[in-house]
CSV table of C-alpha atoms and ligand atoms in Angstrom, one decimal:
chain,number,residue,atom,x,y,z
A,495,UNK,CA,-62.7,-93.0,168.6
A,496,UNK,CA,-63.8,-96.4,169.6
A,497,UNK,CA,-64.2,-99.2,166.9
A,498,UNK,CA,-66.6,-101.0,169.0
A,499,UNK,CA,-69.8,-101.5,167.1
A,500,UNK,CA,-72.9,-99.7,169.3
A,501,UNK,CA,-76.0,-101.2,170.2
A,502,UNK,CA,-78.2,-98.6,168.1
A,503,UNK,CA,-75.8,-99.8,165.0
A,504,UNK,CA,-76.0,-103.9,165.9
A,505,UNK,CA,-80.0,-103.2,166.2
A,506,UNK,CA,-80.0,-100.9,162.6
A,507,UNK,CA,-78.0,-103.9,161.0
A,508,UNK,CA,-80.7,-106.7,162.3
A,509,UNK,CA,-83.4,-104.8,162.0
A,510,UNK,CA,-83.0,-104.4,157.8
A,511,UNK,CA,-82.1,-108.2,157.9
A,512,UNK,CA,-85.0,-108.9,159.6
A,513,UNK,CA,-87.2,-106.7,157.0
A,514,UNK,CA,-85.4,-108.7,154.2
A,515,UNK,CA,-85.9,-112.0,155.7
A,516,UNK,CA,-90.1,-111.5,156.1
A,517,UNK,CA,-89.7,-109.7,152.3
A,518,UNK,CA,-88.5,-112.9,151.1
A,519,UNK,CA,-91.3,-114.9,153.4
A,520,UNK,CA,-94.1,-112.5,152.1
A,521,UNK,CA,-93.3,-113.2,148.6
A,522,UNK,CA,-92.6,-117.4,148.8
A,523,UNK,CA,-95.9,-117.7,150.4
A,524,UNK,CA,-98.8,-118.4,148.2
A,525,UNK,CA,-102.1,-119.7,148.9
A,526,UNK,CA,-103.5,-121.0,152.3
A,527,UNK,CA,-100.7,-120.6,154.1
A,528,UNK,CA,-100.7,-117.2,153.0
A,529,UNK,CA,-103.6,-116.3,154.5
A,530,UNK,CA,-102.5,-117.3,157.9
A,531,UNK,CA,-99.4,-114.4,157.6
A,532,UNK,CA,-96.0,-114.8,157.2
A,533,UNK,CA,-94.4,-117.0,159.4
A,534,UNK,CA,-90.8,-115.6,161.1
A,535,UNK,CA,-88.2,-118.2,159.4
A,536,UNK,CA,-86.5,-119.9,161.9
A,537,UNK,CA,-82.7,-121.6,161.4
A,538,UNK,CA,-84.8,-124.6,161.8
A,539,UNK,CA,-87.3,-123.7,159.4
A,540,UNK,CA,-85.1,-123.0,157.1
A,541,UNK,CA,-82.8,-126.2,157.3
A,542,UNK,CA,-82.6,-128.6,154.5
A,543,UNK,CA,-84.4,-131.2,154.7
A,544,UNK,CA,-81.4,-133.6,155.2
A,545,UNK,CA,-79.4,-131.3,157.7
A,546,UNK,CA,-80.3,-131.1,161.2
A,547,UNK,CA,-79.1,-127.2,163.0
A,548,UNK,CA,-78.9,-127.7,166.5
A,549,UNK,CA,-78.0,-126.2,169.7
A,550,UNK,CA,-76.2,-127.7,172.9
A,551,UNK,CA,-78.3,-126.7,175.9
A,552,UNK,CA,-77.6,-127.3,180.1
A,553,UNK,CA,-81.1,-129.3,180.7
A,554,UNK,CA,-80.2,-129.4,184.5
A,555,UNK,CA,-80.2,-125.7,184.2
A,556,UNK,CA,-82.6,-124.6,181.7
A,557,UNK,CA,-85.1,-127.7,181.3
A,558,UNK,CA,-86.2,-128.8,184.3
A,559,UNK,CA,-89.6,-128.1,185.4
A,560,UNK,CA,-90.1,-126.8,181.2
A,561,UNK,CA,-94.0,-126.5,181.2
A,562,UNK,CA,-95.1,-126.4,177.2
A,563,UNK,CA,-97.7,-123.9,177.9
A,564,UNK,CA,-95.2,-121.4,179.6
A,565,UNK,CA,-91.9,-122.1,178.4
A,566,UNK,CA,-89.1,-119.5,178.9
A,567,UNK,CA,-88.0,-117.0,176.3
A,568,UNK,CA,-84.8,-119.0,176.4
A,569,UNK,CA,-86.9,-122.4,175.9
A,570,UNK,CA,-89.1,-120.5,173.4
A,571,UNK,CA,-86.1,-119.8,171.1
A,572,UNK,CA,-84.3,-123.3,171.4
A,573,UNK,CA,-87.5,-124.7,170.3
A,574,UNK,CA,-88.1,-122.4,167.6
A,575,UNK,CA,-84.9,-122.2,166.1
A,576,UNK,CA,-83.4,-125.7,166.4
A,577,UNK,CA,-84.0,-128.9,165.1
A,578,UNK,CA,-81.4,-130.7,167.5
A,579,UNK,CA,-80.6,-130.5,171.1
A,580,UNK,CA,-76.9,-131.5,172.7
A,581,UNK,CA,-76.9,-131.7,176.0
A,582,UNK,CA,-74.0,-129.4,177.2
A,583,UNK,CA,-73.2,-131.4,180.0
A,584,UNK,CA,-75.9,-133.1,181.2
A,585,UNK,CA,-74.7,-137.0,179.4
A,586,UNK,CA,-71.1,-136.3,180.3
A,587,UNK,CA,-69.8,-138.9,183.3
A,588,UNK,CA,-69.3,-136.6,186.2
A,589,UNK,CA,-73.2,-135.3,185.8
A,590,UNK,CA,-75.0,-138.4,184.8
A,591,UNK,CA,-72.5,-141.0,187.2
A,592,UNK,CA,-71.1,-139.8,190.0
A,593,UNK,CA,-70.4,-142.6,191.9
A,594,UNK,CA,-69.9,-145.9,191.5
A,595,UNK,CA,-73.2,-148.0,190.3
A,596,UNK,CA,-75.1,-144.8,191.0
A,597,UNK,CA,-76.6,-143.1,188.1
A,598,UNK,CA,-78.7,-139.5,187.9
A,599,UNK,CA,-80.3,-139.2,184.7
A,600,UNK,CA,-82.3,-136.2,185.4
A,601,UNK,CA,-80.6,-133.6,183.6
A,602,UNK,CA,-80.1,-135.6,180.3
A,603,UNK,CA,-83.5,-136.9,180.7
A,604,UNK,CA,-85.0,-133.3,180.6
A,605,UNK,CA,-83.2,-132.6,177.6
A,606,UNK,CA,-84.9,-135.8,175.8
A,607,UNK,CA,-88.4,-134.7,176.6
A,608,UNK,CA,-87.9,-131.1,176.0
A,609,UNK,CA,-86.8,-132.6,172.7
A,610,UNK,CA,-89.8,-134.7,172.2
A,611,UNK,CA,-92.3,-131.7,173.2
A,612,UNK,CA,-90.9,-129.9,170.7
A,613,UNK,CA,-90.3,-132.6,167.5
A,614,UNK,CA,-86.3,-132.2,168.0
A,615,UNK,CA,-83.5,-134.6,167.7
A,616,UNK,CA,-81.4,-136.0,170.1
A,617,UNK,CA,-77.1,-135.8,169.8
A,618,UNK,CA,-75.6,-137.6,172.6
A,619,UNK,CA,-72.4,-136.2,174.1
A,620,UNK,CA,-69.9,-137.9,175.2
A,621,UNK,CA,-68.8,-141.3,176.3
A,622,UNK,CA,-65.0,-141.4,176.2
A,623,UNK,CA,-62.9,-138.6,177.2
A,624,UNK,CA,-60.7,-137.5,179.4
A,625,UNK,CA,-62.6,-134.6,181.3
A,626,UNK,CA,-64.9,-134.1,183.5
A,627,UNK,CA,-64.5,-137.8,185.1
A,628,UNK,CA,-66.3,-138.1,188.0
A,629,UNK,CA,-63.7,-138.3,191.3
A,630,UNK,CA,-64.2,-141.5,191.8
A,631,UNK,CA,-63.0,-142.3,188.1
A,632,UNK,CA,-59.7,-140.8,188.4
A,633,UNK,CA,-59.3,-142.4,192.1
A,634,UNK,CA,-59.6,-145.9,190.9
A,635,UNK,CA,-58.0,-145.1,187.3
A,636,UNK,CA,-54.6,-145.3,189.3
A,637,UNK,CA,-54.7,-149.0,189.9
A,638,UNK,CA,-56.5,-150.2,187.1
A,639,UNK,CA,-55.8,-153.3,184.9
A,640,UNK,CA,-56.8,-153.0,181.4
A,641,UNK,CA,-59.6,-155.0,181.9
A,642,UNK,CA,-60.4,-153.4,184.6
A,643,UNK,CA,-61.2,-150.1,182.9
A,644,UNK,CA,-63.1,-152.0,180.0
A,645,UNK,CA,-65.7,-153.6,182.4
A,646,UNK,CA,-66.1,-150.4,184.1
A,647,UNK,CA,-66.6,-148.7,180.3
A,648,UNK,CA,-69.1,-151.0,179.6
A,649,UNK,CA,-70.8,-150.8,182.0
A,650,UNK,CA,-71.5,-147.4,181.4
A,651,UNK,CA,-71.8,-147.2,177.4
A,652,UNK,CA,-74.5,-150.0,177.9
A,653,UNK,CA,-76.6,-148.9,180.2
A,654,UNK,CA,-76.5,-144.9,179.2
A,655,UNK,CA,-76.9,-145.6,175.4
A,656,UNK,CA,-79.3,-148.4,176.0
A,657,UNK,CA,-81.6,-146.0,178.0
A,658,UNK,CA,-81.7,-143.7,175.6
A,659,UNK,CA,-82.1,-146.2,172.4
A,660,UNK,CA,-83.8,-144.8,169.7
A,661,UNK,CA,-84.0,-141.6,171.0
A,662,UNK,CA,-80.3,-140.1,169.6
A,663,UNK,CA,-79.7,-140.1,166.0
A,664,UNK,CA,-76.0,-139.2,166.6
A,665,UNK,CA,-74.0,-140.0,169.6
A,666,UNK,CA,-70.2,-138.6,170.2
A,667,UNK,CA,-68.7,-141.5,171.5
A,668,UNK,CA,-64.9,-140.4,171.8
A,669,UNK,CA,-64.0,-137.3,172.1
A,670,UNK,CA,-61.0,-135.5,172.4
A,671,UNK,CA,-59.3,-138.7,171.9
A,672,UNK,CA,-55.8,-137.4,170.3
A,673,UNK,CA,-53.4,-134.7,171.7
A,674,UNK,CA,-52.6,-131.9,170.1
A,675,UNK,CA,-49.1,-130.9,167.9
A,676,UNK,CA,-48.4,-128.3,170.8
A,677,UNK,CA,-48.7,-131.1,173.8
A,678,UNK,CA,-45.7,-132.9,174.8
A,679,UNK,CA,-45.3,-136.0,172.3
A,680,UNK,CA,-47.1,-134.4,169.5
A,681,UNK,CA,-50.4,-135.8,168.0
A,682,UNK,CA,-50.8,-139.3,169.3
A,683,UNK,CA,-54.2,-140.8,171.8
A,684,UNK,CA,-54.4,-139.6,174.8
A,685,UNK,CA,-53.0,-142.8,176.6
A,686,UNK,CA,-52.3,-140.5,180.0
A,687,UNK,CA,-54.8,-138.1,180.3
A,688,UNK,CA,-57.6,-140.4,179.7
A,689,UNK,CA,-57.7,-143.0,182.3
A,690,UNK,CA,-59.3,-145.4,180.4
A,691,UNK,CA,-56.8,-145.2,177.3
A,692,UNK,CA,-54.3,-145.2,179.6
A,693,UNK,CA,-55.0,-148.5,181.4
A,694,UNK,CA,-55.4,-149.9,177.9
A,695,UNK,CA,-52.3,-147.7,176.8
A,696,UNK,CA,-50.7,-151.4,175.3
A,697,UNK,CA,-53.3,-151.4,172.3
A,698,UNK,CA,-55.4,-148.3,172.7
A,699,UNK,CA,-57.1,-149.2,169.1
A,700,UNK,CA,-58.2,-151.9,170.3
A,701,UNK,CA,-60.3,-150.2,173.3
A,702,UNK,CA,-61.4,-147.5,171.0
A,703,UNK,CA,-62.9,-150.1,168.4
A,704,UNK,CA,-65.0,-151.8,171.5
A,705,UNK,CA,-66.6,-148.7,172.8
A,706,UNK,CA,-68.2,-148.2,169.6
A,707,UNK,CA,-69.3,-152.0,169.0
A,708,UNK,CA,-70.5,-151.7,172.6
A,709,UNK,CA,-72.6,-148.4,172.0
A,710,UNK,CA,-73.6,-149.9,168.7
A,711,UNK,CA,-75.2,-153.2,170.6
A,712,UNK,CA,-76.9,-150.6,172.7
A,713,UNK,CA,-78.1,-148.4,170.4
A,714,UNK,CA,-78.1,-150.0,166.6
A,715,UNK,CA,-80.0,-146.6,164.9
A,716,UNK,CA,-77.7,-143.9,166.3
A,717,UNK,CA,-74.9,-143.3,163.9
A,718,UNK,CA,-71.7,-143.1,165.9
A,719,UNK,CA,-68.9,-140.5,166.1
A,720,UNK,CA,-65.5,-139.5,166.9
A,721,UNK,CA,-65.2,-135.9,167.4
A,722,UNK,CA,-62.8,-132.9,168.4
A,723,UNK,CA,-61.5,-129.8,168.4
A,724,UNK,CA,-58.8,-128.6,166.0
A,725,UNK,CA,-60.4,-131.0,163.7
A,726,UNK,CA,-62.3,-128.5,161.0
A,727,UNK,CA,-59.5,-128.8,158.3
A,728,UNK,CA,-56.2,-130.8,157.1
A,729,UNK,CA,-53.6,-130.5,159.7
A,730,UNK,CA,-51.6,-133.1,162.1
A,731,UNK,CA,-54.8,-134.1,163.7
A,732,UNK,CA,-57.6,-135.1,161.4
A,733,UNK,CA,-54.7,-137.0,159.7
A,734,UNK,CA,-54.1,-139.1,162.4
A,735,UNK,CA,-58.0,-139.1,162.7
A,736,UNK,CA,-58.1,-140.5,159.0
A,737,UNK,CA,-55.4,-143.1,159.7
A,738,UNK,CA,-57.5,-144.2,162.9
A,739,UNK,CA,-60.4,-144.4,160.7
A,740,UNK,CA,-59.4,-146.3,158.0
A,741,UNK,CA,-58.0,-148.5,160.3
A,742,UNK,CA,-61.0,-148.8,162.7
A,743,UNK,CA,-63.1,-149.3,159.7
A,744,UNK,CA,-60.7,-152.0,158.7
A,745,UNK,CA,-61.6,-154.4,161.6
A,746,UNK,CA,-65.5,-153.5,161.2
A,747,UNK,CA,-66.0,-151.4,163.9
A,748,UNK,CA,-69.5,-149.7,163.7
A,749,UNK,CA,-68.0,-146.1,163.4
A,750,UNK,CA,-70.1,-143.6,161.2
A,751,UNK,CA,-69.3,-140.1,161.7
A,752,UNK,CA,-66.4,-137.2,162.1
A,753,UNK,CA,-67.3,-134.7,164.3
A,754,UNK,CA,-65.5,-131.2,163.8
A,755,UNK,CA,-66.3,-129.2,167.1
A,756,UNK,CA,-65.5,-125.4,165.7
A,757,UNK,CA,-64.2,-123.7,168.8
A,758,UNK,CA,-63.0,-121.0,166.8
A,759,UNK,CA,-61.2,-117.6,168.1
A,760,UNK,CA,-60.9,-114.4,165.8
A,761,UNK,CA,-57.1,-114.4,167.0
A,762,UNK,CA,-56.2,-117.3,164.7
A,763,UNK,CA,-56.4,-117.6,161.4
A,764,UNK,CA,-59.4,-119.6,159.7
A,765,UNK,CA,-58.0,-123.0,158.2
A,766,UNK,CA,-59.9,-122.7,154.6
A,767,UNK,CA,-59.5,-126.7,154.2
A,768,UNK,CA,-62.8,-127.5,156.3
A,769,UNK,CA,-64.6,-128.7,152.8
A,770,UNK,CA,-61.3,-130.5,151.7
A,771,UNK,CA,-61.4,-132.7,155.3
A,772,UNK,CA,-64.8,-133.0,155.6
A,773,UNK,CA,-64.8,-134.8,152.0
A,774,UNK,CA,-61.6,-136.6,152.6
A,775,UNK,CA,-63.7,-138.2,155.6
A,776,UNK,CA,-66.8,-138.5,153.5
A,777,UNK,CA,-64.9,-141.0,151.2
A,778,UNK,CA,-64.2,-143.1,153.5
A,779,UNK,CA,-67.9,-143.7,154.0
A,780,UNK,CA,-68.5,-141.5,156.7
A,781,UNK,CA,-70.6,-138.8,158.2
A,782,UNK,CA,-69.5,-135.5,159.3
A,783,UNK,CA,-71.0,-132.8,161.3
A,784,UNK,CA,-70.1,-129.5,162.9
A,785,UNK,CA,-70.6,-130.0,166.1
A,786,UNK,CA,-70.2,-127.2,168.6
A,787,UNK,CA,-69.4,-123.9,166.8
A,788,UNK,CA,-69.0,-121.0,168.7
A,789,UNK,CA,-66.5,-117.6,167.5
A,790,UNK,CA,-65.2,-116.0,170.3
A,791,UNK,CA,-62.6,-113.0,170.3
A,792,UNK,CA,-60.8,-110.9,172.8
A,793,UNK,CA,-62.8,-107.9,173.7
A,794,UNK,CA,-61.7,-104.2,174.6
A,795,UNK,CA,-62.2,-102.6,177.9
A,796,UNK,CA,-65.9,-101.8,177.3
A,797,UNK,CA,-66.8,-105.3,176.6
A,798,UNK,CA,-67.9,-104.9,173.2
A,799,UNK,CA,-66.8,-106.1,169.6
A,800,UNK,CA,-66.0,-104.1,166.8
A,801,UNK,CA,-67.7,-103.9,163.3
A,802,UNK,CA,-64.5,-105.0,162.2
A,803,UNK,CA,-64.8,-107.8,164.5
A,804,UNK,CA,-68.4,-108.7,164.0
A,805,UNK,CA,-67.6,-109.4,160.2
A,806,UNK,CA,-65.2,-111.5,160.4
A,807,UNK,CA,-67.3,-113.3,163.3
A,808,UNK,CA,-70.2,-113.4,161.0
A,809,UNK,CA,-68.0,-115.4,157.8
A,810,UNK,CA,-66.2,-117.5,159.8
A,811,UNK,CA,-69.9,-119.1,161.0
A,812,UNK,CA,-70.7,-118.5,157.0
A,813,UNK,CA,-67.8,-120.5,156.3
A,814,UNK,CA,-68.2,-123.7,158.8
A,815,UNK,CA,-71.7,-123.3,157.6
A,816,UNK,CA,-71.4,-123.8,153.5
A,817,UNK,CA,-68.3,-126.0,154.1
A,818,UNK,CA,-71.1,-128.4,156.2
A,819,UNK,CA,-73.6,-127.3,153.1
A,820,UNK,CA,-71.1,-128.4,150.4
A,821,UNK,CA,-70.5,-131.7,151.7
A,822,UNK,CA,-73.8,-134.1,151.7
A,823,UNK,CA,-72.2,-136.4,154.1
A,824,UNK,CA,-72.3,-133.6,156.6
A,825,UNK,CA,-75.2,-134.2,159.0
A,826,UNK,CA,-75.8,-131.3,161.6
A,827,UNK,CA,-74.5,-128.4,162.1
A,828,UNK,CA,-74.9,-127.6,165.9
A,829,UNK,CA,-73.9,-124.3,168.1
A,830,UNK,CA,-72.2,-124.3,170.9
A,831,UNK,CA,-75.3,-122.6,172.9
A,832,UNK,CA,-77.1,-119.6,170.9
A,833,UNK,CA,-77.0,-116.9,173.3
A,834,UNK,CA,-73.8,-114.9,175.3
A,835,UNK,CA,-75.4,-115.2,178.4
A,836,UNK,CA,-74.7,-118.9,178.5
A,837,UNK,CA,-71.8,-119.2,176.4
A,838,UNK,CA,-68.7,-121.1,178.1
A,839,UNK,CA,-66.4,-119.3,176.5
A,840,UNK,CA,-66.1,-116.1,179.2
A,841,UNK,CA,-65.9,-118.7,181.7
A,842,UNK,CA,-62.6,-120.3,180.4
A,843,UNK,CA,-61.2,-118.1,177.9
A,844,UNK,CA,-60.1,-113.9,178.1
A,845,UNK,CA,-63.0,-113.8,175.2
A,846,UNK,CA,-66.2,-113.5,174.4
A,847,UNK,CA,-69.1,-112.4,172.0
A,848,UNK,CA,-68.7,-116.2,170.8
A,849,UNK,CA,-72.4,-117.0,169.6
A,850,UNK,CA,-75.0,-116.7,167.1
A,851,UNK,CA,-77.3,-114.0,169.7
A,852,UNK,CA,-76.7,-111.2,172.1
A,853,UNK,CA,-77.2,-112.0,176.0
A,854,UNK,CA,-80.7,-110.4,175.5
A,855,UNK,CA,-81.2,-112.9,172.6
A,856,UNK,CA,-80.8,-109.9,169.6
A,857,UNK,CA,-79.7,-112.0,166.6
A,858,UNK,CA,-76.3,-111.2,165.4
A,859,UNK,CA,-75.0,-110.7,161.7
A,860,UNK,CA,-74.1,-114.4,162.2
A,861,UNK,CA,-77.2,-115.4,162.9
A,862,UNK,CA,-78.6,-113.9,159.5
A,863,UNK,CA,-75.7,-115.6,157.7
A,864,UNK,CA,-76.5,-118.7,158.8
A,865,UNK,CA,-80.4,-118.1,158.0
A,866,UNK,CA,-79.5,-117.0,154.6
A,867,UNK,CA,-77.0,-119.9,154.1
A,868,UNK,CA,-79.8,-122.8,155.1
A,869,UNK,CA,-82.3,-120.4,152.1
A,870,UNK,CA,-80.4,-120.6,150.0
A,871,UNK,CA,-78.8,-124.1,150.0
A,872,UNK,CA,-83.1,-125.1,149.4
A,873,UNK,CA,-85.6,-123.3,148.5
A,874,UNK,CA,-88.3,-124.3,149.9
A,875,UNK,CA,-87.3,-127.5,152.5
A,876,UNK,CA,-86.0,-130.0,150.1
A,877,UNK,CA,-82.4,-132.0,150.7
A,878,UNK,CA,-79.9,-129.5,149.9
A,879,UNK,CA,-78.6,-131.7,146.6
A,880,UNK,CA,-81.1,-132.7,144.5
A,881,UNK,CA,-82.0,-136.3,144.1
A,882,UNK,CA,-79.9,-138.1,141.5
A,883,UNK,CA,-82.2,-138.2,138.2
A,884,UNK,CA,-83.6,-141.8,137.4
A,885,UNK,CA,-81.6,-142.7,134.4
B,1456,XIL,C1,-67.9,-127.4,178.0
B,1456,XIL,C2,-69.2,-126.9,178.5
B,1456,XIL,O1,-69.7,-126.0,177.6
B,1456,XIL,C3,-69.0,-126.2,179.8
B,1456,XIL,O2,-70.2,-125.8,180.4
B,1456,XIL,C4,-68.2,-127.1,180.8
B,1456,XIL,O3,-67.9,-126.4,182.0
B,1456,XIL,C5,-66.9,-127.6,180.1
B,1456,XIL,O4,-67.2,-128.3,178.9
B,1456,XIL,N1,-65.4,-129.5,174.0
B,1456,XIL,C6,-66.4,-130.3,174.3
B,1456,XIL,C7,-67.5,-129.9,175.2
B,1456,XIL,O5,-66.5,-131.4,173.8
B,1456,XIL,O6,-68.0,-130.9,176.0
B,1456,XIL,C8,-67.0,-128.7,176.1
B,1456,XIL,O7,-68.2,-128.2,176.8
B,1456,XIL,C9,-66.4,-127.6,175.3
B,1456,XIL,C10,-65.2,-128.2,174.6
């Protein structure tokens, strides 16, 4: 007998937490809004006041050409159910400067004014990091001097932040930054696979620490982050995070946020520490946000999960989700797209079934989870902690 959950069932299962969600709707909804019938609560609807729930999203592939009056169903849903926009790829080096002095903003600019069509927010991704450099960046890498690699950082954290001043509340500035326990030398910056790190490999810090004062000239309103994968609880990594925070906060660099990406896969166990780093990182004075959550899993032969499967999906987002709720600091919570049709993850991993809807866009359990979560953390749209009573 197969394990794998059927369509009929997924539909049955959505269908009665659909009926309880507009329940709920029907009975919160009292006088002249009543009148104009329930509204269908949306994640972004439904987010506290002082949490943004976001999405990434390709604008070169999806959002140009978006016409207001006849969006897609795919635009449709992204503006419905989000509050935030990252553009998947569209502010990353190799799409938005791919040759020397020669900019295309196009994609990234589409994802802006889709977000301003639609009242959304802005998180910029990314400005430091070792992939996708354009070829031209790893050519000349291999003879630069330190200072070399600064200018040609500068150049670019200027004029990409400055164009989009005011316009991104939170930008991911470094990612990826540190290697990983499992990478040959442990957990320490990446000061060969990054080309600019490794020009700068002498004092790496120091590099770091000027990216963020440059992005902060350009940009003085957009709180600035570091963020990576591997980085949701306490382990190896988000200490040497900590210690690169304390010290970078030391020397007065503008740095204002910890970004946990949340790649998670249903073949490793959950770290339950997410709350414990997030407010370890929160003392310091800091933001955190989730910021690309996605659970994939290994599939069978027919493609499709199993209930089994689908539960532990659905707590894991639960879990990223209340750990974010718990910790006030925590800022957005964003997906790592919403639907399987445009996941990466079947692109680069044997796995899939990694986000919050179905290729056909039929919300999951997770989806639910994550609707109930936002409810329940405020009632109504107020901040999800109370304000401090006057004393
Ligand atoms: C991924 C995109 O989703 C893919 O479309 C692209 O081909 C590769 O990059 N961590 C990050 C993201 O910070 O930028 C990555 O996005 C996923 C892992």
């Amino acid at each position: 007998m197969s394990h794998s959950i059927t369509k009929r069932r997924l539909a049955a299962v959505v269908a009665s937490a659909l009926a309880a969600a507009s329940a709920v709707t029907a009975v919160a909804l009292t006088g002249p809004a009543a009148q104009a019938g329930p509204k269908t609560p949306t994640l972004r609807s439904e987010a506290p006041r002082d949490l943004e729930v976001g999405s990434a999203v390709w604008g070169q592939r999806e959002l140009i050409g978006y016409d207001r009056k006849h969006p897609t169903e795919f635009q449709r849903i992204l503006g419905a159910e989000f509050g935030s926009l990252t553009p998947e790829n569209d502010m990353k080096w190799a799409e938005l400067h791919p040759e020397p002095g020669v900019y295309d903003f196009s994609g990234a600019d589409a994802v802006v004014a889709f977000a301003k069509a639609n009242g959304q927010e802005v998180r910029g991704h990314t400005l430091l990091w070792h992939s996708q450099n354009p070829q031209w960046v790893t050519d000349a890498s291999a003879g630069w001097t330190c200072q070399e690699a600064r200018d040609v950082l500068e150049e670019h954290v200027r004029t990409v932040v400055g164009r989009y001043a005011g316009e991104i509340y939170e930008w991911d500035v470094a990612n990826e930054i540190f290697q990983d326990d499992w990478d040959a030398g442990g957990v320490r910056l990446r000061t060969e696979a990054n080309p600019f790190l490794k020009a700068c490999a002498e004092d790496p810090v120091a590099l770091i620490g000027d990216v963020f004062r440059w992005a902060h000239e350009a940009d003085p309103a957009a709180a600035l982050f570091l963020n990576d994968y591997n980085a949701e609880g306490v382990n190896t990594k988000t200490n040497a995070y900590y210690d690169l925070a304390t010290e970078l906060l030391a020397d007065g660099v503008p740095l204002h946020g910890m970004g946990a990406q949340a790649h998670l896969s249903l073949q490793y166990e959950f770290d339950e520490s997410v709350t414990e780093n997030f407010e370890r990182f929160a003392d310091l004075g800091l933001q955190v946000a989730v910021t690309e959550a996605d659970v994939r899993m290994p599939l069978g032969d027919d493609g499709e999960p199993t209930a089994e499967q689908i539960t532990l999906q659905t707590e894991r987002y639960r879990k990223l989700l209340d750990a974010c709720l718990d910790v006030p600091s925590c800022s957005s919570f964003t997906v790592w797209g919403f639907d399987d049709a445009r996941s990466w993850v079947p692109g680069v991993f044997p796995e899939g079934y990694a986000t919050i809807m179905t290729g056909e866009y039929v919300k999951k359990p997770a989806y639910h989870t994550l609707l109930d979560g936002l409810r329940d953390a405020t009632p109504g749209t107020g901040p999800r902690t109370p304000p401090v009573p006057a004393r």
